[in-house]
PDB file of C-alpha atoms in Angstrom:
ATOM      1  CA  UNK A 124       0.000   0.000   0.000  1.00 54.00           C
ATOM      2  CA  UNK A 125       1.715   3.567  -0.894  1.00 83.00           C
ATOM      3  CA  UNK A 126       2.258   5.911   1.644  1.00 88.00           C
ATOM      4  CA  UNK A 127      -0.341   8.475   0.798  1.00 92.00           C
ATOM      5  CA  UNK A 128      -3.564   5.744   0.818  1.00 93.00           C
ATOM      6  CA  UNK A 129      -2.249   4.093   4.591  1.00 92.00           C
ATOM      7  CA  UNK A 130      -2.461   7.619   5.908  1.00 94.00           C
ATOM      8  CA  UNK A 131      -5.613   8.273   4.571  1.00 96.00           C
ATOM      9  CA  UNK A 132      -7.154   4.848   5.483  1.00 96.00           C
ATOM     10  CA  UNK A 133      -5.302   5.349   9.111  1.00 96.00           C
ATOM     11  CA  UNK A 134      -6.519   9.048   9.876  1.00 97.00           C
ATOM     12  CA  UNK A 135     -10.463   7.504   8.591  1.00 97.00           C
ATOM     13  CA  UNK A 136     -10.372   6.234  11.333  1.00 97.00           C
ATOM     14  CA  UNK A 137     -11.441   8.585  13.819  1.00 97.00           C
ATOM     15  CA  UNK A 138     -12.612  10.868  11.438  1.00 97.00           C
ATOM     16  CA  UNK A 139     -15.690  11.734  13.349  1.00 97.00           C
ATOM     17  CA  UNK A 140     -13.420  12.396  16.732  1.00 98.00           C
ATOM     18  CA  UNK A 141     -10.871  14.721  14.798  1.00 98.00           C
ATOM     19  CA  UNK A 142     -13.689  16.857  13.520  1.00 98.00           C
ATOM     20  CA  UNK A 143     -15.216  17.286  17.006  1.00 98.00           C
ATOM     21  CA  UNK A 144     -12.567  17.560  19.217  1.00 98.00           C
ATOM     22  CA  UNK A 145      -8.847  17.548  18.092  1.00 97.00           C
ATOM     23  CA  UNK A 146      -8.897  20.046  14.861  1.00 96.00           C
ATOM     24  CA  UNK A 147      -9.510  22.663  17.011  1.00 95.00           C
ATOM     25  CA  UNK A 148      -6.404  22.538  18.714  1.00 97.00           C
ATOM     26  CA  UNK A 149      -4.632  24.222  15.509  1.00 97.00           C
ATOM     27  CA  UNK A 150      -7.010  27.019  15.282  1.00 97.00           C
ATOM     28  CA  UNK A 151      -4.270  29.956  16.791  1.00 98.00           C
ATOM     29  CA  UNK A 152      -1.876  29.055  13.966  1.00 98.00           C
ATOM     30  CA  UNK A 153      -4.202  29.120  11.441  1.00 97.00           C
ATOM     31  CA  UNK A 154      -6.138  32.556  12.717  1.00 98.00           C
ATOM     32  CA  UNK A 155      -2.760  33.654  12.636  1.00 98.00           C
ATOM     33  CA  UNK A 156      -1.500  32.500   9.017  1.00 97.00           C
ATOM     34  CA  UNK A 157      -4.968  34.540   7.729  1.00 97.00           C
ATOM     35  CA  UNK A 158      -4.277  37.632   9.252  1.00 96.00           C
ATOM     36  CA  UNK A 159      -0.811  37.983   8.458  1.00 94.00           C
ATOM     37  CA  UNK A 160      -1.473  37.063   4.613  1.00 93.00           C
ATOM     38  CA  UNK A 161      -4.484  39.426   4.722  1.00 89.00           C
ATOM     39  CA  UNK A 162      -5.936  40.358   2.295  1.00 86.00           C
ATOM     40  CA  UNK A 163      -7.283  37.407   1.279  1.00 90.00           C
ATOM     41  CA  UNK A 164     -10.586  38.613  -1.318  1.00 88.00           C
ATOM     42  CA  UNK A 165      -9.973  37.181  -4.429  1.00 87.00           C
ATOM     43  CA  UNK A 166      -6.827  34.760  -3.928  1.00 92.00           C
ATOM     44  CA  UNK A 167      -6.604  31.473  -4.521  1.00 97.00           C
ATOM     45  CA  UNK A 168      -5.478  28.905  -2.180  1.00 98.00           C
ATOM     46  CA  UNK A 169      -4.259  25.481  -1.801  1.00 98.00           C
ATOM     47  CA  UNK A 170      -4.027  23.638   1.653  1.00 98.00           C
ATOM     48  CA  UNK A 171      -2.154  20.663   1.425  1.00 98.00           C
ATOM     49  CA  UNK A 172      -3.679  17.993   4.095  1.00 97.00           C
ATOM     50  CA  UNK A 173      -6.719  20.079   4.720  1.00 98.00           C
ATOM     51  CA  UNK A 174      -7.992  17.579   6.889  1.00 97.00           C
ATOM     52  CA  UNK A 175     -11.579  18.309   7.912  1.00 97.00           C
ATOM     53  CA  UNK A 176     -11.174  21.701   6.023  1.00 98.00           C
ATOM     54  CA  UNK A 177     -11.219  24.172   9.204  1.00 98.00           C
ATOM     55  CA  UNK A 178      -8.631  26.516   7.831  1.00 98.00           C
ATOM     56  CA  UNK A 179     -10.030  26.133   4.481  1.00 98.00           C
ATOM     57  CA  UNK A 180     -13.265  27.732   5.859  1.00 98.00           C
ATOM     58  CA  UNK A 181     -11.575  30.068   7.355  1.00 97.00           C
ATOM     59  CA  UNK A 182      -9.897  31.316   4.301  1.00 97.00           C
ATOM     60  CA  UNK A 183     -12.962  31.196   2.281  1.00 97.00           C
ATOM     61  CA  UNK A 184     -15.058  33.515   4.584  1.00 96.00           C
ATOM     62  CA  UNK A 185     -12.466  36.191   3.800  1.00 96.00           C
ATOM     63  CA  UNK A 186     -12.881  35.909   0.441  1.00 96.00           C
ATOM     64  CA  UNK A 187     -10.158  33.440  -0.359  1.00 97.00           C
ATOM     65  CA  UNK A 188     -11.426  30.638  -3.151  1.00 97.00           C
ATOM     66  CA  UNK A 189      -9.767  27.936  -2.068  1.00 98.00           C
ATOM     67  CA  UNK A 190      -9.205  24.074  -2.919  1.00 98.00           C
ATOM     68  CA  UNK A 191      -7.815  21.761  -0.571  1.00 98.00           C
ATOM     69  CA  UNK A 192      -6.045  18.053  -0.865  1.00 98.00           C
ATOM     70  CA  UNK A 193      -6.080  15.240   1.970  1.00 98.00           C
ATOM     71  CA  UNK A 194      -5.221  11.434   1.630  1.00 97.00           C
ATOM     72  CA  UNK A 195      -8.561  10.841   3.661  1.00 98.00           C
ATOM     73  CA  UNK A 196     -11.830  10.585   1.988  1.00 98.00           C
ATOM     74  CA  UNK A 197     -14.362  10.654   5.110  1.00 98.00           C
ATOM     75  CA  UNK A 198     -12.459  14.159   6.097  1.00 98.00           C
ATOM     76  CA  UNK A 199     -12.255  15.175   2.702  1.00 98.00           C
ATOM     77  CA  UNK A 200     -16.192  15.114   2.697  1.00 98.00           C
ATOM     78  CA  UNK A 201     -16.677  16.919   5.382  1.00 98.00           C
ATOM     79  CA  UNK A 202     -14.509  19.423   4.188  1.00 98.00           C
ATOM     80  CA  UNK A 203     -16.219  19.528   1.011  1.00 98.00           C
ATOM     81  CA  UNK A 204     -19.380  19.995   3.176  1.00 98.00           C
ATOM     82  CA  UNK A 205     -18.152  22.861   4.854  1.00 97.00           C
ATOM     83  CA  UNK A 206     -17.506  25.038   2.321  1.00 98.00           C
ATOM     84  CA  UNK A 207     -19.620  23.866  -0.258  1.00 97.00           C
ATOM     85  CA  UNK A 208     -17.736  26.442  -2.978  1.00 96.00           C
ATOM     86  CA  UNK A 209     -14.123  25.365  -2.244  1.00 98.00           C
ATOM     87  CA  UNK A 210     -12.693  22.473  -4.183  1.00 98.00           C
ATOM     88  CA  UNK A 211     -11.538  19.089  -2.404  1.00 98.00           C
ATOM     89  CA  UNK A 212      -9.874  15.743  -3.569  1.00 98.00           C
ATOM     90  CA  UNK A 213      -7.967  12.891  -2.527  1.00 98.00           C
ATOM     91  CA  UNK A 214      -4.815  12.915  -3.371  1.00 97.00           C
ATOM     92  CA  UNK A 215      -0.813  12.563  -2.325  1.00 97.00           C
ATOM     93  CA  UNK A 216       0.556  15.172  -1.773  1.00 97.00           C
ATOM     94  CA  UNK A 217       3.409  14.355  -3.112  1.00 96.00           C
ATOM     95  CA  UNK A 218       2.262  14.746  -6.533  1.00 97.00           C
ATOM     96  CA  UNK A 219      -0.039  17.363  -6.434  1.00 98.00           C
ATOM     97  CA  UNK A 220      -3.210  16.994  -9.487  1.00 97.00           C
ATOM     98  CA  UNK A 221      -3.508  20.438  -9.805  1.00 98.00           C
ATOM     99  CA  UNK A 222      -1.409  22.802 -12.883  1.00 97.00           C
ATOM    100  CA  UNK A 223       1.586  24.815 -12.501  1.00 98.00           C
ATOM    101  CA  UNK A 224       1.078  28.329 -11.009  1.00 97.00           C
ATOM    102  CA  UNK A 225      -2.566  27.366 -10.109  1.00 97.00           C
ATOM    103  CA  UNK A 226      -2.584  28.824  -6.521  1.00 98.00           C
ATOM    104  CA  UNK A 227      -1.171  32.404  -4.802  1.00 97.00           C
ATOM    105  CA  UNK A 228      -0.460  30.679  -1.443  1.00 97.00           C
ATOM    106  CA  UNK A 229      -0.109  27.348  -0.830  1.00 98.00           C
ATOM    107  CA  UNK A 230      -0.071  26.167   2.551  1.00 98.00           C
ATOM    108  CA  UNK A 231       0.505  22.894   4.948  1.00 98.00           C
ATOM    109  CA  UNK A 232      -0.098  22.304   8.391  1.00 97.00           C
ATOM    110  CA  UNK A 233       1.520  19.549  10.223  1.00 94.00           C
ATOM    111  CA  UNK A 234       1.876  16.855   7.588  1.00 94.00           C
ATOM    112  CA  UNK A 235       5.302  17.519   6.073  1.00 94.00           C
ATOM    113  CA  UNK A 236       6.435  14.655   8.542  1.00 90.00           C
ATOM    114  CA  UNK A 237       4.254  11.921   6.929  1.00 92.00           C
ATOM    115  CA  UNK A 238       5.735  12.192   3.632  1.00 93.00           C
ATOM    116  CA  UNK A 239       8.230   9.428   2.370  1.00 91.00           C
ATOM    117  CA  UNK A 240      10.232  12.743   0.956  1.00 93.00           C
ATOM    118  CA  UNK A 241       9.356  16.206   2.353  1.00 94.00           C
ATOM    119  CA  UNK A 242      11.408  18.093  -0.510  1.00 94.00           C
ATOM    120  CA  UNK A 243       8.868  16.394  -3.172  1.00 96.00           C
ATOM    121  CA  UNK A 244       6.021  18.006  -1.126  1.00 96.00           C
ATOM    122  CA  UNK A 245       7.788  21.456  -1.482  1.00 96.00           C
ATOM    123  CA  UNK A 246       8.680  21.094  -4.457  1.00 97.00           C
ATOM    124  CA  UNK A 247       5.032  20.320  -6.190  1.00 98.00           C
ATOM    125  CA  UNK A 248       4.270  23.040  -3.946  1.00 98.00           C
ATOM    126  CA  UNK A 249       6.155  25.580  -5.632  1.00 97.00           C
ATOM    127  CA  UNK A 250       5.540  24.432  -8.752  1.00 98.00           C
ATOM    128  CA  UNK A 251       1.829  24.786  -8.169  1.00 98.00           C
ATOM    129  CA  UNK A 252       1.975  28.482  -7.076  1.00 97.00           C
ATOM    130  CA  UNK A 253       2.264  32.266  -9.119  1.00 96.00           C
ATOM    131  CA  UNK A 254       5.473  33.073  -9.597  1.00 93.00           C
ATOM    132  CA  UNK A 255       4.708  35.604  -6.707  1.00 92.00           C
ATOM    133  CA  UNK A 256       3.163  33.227  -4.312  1.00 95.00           C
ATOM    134  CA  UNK A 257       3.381  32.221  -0.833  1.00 96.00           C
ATOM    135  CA  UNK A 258       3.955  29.447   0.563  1.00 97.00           C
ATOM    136  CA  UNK A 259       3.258  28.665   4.442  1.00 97.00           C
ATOM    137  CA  UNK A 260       4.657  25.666   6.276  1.00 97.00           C
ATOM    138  CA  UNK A 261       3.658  24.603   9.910  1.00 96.00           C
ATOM    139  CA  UNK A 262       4.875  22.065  12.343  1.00 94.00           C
ATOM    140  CA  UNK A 263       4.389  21.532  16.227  1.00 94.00           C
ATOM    141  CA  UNK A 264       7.256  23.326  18.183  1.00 94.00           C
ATOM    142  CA  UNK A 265      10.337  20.724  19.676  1.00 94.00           C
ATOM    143  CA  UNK A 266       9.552  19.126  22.792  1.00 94.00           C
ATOM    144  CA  UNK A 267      10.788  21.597  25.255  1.00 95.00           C
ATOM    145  CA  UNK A 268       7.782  23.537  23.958  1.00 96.00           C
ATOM    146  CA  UNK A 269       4.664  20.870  23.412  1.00 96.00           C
ATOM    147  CA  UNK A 270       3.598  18.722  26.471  1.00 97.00           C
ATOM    148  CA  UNK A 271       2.324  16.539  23.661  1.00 96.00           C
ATOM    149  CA  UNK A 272       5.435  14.697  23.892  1.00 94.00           C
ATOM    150  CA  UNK A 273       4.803  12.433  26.467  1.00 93.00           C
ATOM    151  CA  UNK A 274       1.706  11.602  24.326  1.00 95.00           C
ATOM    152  CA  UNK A 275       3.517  11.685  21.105  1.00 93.00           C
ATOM    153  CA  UNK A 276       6.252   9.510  22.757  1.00 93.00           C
ATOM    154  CA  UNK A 277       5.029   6.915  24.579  1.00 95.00           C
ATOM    155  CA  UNK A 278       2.161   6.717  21.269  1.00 94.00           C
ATOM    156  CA  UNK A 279       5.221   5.566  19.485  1.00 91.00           C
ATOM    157  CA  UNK A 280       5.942   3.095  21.761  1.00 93.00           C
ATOM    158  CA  UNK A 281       2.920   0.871  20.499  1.00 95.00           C
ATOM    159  CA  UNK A 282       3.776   1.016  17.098  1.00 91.00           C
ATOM    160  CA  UNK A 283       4.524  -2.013  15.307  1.00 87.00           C
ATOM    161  CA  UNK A 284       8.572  -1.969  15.073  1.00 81.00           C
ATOM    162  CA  UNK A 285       9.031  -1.296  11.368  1.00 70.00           C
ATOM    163  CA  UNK A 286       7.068   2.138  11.589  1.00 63.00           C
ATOM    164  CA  UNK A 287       8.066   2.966  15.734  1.00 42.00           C
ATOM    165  CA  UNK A 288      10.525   5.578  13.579  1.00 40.00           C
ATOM    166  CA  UNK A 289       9.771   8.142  11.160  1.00 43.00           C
ATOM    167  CA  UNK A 290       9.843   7.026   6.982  1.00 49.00           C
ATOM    168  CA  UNK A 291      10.586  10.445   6.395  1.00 55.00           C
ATOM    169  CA  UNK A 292      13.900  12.267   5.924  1.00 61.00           C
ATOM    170  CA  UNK A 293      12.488  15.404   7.950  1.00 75.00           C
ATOM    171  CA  UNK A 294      12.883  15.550  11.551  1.00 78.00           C
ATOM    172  CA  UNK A 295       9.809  16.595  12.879  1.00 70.00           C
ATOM    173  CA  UNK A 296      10.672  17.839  16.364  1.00 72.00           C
ATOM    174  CA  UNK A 297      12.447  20.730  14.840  1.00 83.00           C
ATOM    175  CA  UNK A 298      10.424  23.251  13.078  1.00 78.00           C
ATOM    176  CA  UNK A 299      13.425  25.056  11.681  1.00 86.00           C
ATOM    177  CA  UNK A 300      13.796  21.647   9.343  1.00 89.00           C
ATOM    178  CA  UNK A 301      11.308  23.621   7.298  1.00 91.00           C
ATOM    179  CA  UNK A 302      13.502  26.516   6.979  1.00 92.00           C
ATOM    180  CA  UNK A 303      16.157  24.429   5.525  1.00 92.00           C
ATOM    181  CA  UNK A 304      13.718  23.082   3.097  1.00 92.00           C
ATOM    182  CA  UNK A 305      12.128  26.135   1.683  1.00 94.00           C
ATOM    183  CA  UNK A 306      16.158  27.904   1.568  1.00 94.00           C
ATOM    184  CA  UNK A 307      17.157  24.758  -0.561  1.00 94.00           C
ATOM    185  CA  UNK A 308      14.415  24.826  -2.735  1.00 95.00           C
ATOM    186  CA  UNK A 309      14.929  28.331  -3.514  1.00 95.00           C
ATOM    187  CA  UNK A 310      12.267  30.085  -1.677  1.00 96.00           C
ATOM    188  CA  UNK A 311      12.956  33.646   0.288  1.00 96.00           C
ATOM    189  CA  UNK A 312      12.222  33.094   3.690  1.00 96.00           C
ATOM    190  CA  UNK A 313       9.883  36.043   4.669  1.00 95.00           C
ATOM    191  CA  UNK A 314       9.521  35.077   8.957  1.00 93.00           C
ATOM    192  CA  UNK A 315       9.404  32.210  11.346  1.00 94.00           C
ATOM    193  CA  UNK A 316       7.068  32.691  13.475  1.00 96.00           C
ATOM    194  CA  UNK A 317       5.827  31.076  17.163  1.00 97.00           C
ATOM    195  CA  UNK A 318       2.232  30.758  18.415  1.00 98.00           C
ATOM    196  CA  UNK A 319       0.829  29.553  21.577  1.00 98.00           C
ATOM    197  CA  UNK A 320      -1.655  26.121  20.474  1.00 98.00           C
ATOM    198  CA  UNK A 321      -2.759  24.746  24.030  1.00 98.00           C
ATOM    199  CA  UNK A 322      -4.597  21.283  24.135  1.00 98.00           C
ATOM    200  CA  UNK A 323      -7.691  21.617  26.405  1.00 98.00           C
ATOM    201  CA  UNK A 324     -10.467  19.045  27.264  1.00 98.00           C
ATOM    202  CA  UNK A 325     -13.066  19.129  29.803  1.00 98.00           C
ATOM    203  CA  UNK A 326     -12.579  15.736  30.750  1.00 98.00           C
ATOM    204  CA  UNK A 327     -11.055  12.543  30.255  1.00 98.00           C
ATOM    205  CA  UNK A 328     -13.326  10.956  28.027  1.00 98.00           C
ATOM    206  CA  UNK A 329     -12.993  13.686  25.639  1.00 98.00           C
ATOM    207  CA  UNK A 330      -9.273  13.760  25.726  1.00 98.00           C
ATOM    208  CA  UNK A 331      -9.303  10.081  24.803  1.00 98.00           C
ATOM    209  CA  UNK A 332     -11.545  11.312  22.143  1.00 98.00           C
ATOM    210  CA  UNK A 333      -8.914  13.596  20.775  1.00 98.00           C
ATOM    211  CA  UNK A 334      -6.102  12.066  21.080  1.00 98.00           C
ATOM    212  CA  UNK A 335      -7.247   8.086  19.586  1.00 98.00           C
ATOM    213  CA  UNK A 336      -8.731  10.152  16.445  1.00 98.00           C
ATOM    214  CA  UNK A 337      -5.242  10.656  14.920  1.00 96.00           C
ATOM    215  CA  UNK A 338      -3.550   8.378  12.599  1.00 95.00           C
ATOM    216  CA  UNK A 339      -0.727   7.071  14.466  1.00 94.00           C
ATOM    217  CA  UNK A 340      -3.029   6.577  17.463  1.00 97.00           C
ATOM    218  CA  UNK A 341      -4.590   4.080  14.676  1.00 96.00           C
ATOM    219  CA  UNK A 342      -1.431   2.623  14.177  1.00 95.00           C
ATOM    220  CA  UNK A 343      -1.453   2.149  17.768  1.00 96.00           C
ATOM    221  CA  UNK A 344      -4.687   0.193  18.098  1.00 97.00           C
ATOM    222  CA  UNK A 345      -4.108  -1.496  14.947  1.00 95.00           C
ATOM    223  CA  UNK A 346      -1.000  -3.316  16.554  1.00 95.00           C
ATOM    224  CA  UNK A 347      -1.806  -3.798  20.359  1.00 97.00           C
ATOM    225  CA  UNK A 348      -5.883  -3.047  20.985  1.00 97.00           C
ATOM    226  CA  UNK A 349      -7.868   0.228  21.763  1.00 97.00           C
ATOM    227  CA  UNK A 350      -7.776  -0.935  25.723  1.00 98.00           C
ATOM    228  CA  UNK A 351      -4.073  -0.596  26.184  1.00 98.00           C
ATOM    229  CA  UNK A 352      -3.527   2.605  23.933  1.00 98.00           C
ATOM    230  CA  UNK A 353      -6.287   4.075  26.047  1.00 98.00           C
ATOM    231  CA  UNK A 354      -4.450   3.279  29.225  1.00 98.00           C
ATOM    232  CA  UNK A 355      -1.105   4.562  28.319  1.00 97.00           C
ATOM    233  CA  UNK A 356      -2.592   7.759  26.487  1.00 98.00           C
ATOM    234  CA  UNK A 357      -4.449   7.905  29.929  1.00 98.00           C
ATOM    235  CA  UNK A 358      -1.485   7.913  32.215  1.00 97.00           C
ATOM    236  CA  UNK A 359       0.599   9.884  29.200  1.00 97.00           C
ATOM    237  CA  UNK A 360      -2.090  13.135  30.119  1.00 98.00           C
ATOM    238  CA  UNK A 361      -2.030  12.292  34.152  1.00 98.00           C
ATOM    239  CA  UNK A 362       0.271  14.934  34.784  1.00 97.00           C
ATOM    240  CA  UNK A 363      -1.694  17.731  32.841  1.00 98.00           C
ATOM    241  CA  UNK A 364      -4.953  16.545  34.463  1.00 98.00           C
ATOM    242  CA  UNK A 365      -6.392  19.461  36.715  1.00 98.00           C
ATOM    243  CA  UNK A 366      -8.173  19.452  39.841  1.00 98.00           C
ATOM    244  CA  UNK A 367     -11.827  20.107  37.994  1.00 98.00           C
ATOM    245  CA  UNK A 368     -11.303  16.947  35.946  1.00 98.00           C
ATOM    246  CA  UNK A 369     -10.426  18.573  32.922  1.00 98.00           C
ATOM    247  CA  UNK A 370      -6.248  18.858  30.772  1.00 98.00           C
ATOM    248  CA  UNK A 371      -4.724  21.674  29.708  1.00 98.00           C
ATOM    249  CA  UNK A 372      -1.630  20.706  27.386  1.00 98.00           C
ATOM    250  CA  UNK A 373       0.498  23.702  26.744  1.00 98.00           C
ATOM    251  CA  UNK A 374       1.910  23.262  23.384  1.00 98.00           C
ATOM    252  CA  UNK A 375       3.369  25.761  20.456  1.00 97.00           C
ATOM    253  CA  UNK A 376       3.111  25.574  16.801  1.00 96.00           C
ATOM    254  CA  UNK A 377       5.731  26.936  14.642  1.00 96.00           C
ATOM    255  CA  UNK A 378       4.929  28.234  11.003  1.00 96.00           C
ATOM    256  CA  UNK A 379       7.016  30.098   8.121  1.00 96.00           C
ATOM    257  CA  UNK A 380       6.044  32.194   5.430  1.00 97.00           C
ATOM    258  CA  UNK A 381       8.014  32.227   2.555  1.00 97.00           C
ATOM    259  CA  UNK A 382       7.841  33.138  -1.231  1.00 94.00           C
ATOM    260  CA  UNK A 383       9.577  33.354  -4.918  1.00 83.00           C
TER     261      UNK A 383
END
């Protein structure tokens, strides 16, 4: 099975969970990317794994027409569904279906990392855009920044051993790998910038919520059952669990701008 259609089957599968509860959690960096690309009334844009199509919405109510890619089909519908007058597909995003200079910014949040090669990512990326485009690259910020970690960490740990590492060449715990990418493929890099994304949930059934709908929580269950993922998520959160019942995870989100 290529990359792009296990990622898509994986991240199905708590589809309904990342739409209600985890998606959120990238809202700051995305509120942020709008305003400081403003103004947004007649560009076009291209969000590579759009996911549920949150920031695509977002971009279309100030006037953006936009089109978005994911490798899963249930969030691609509801994407579609949200914004009725955007275009969606399935797709790789490694090799973009869309024309050369198609798109004025082109952006991707947090799925560099599952690509088999990152650079073919930027590089369809660029070759997608104006001449005098944008594009926009986001990551989570290194460790000593996310709580997530733990999570992220001991998530790994249940992995079957073949995928327990990354397949991909970029290093996803530092955000200023996607400097060096954009620099080597020719792109001016415009700003790096910081924002604050906390994970929050009221309680701990909706935390489990959250954090099982992601694809290498999938991964997870796929190789040693929902019961013992849920317990060491469970313990994972413990020590961000606060005296109401409910988690706060503090956790940043690094993005750059950059452009021809």
């Amino acid at each position: 099975m290529r990359l792009a259609e296990l990622q898509g089957e994986l991240w199905g599968v708590g589809a309904s969970d990342w739409v209600d509860v985890q998606q959120r959690t990238i809202r700051p960096a995305s509120l942020a990317v709008l305003d400081e690309l403003d103004p947004w009334r007649g560009g076009s844009l291209l969000d590579i794994g759009c996911g549920d199509g949150d920031f695509t919405n977002l971009a279309s109510c100030r006037g953006a027409a936009v089109t978005g890619l994911d490798a899963c089909a249930a969030l691609v519908e509801v994407a579609q569904k949200k914004t009725p007058l955007g275009t969606f597909e399935v797709g790789d995003m490694e090799h973009l279906p869309f024309p050369d200079g198609a798109f004025s910014v082109v952006t991707a949040f947090n799925c560099l990392h599952f690509a088999s090669e990152p650079a073919c990512v930027i590089a369809e990326a660029i070759r997608v855009m104006r001449p005098d485009g944008y594009l926009v690259l986001a990551t989570w910020g290194p460790p000593n920044e996310c709580d997530a970690i733990t999570y992220l960490l001991d998530l790994g740990g249940l992995m079957p051993p073949e995928t327990s590492t990354a397949s991909t060449s970029l290093d996803a715990s530092d955000p200023h790998a996607l400097d060096i990418l954009v620099i080597n493929a020719g792109l001016a890099l415009i700003g790096h910038r910081v924002v604050s994304c906390p994970w929050e949930y009221p309680d701990l059934s909706t935390a489990l919520r959250g954090l099982l709908s992601t694809g290498p929580a999938a991964l997870a269950i796929k190789h040693v059952g929902r019961d013992r993922v849920c317990a060491t998520i469970t313990e994972s959160i413990e020590p961000y669990r606060r005296n109401d019942g409910s988690y706060l995870l503090e956790n940043t989100c690094h993005y750059l701008v950059s452009r021809h």
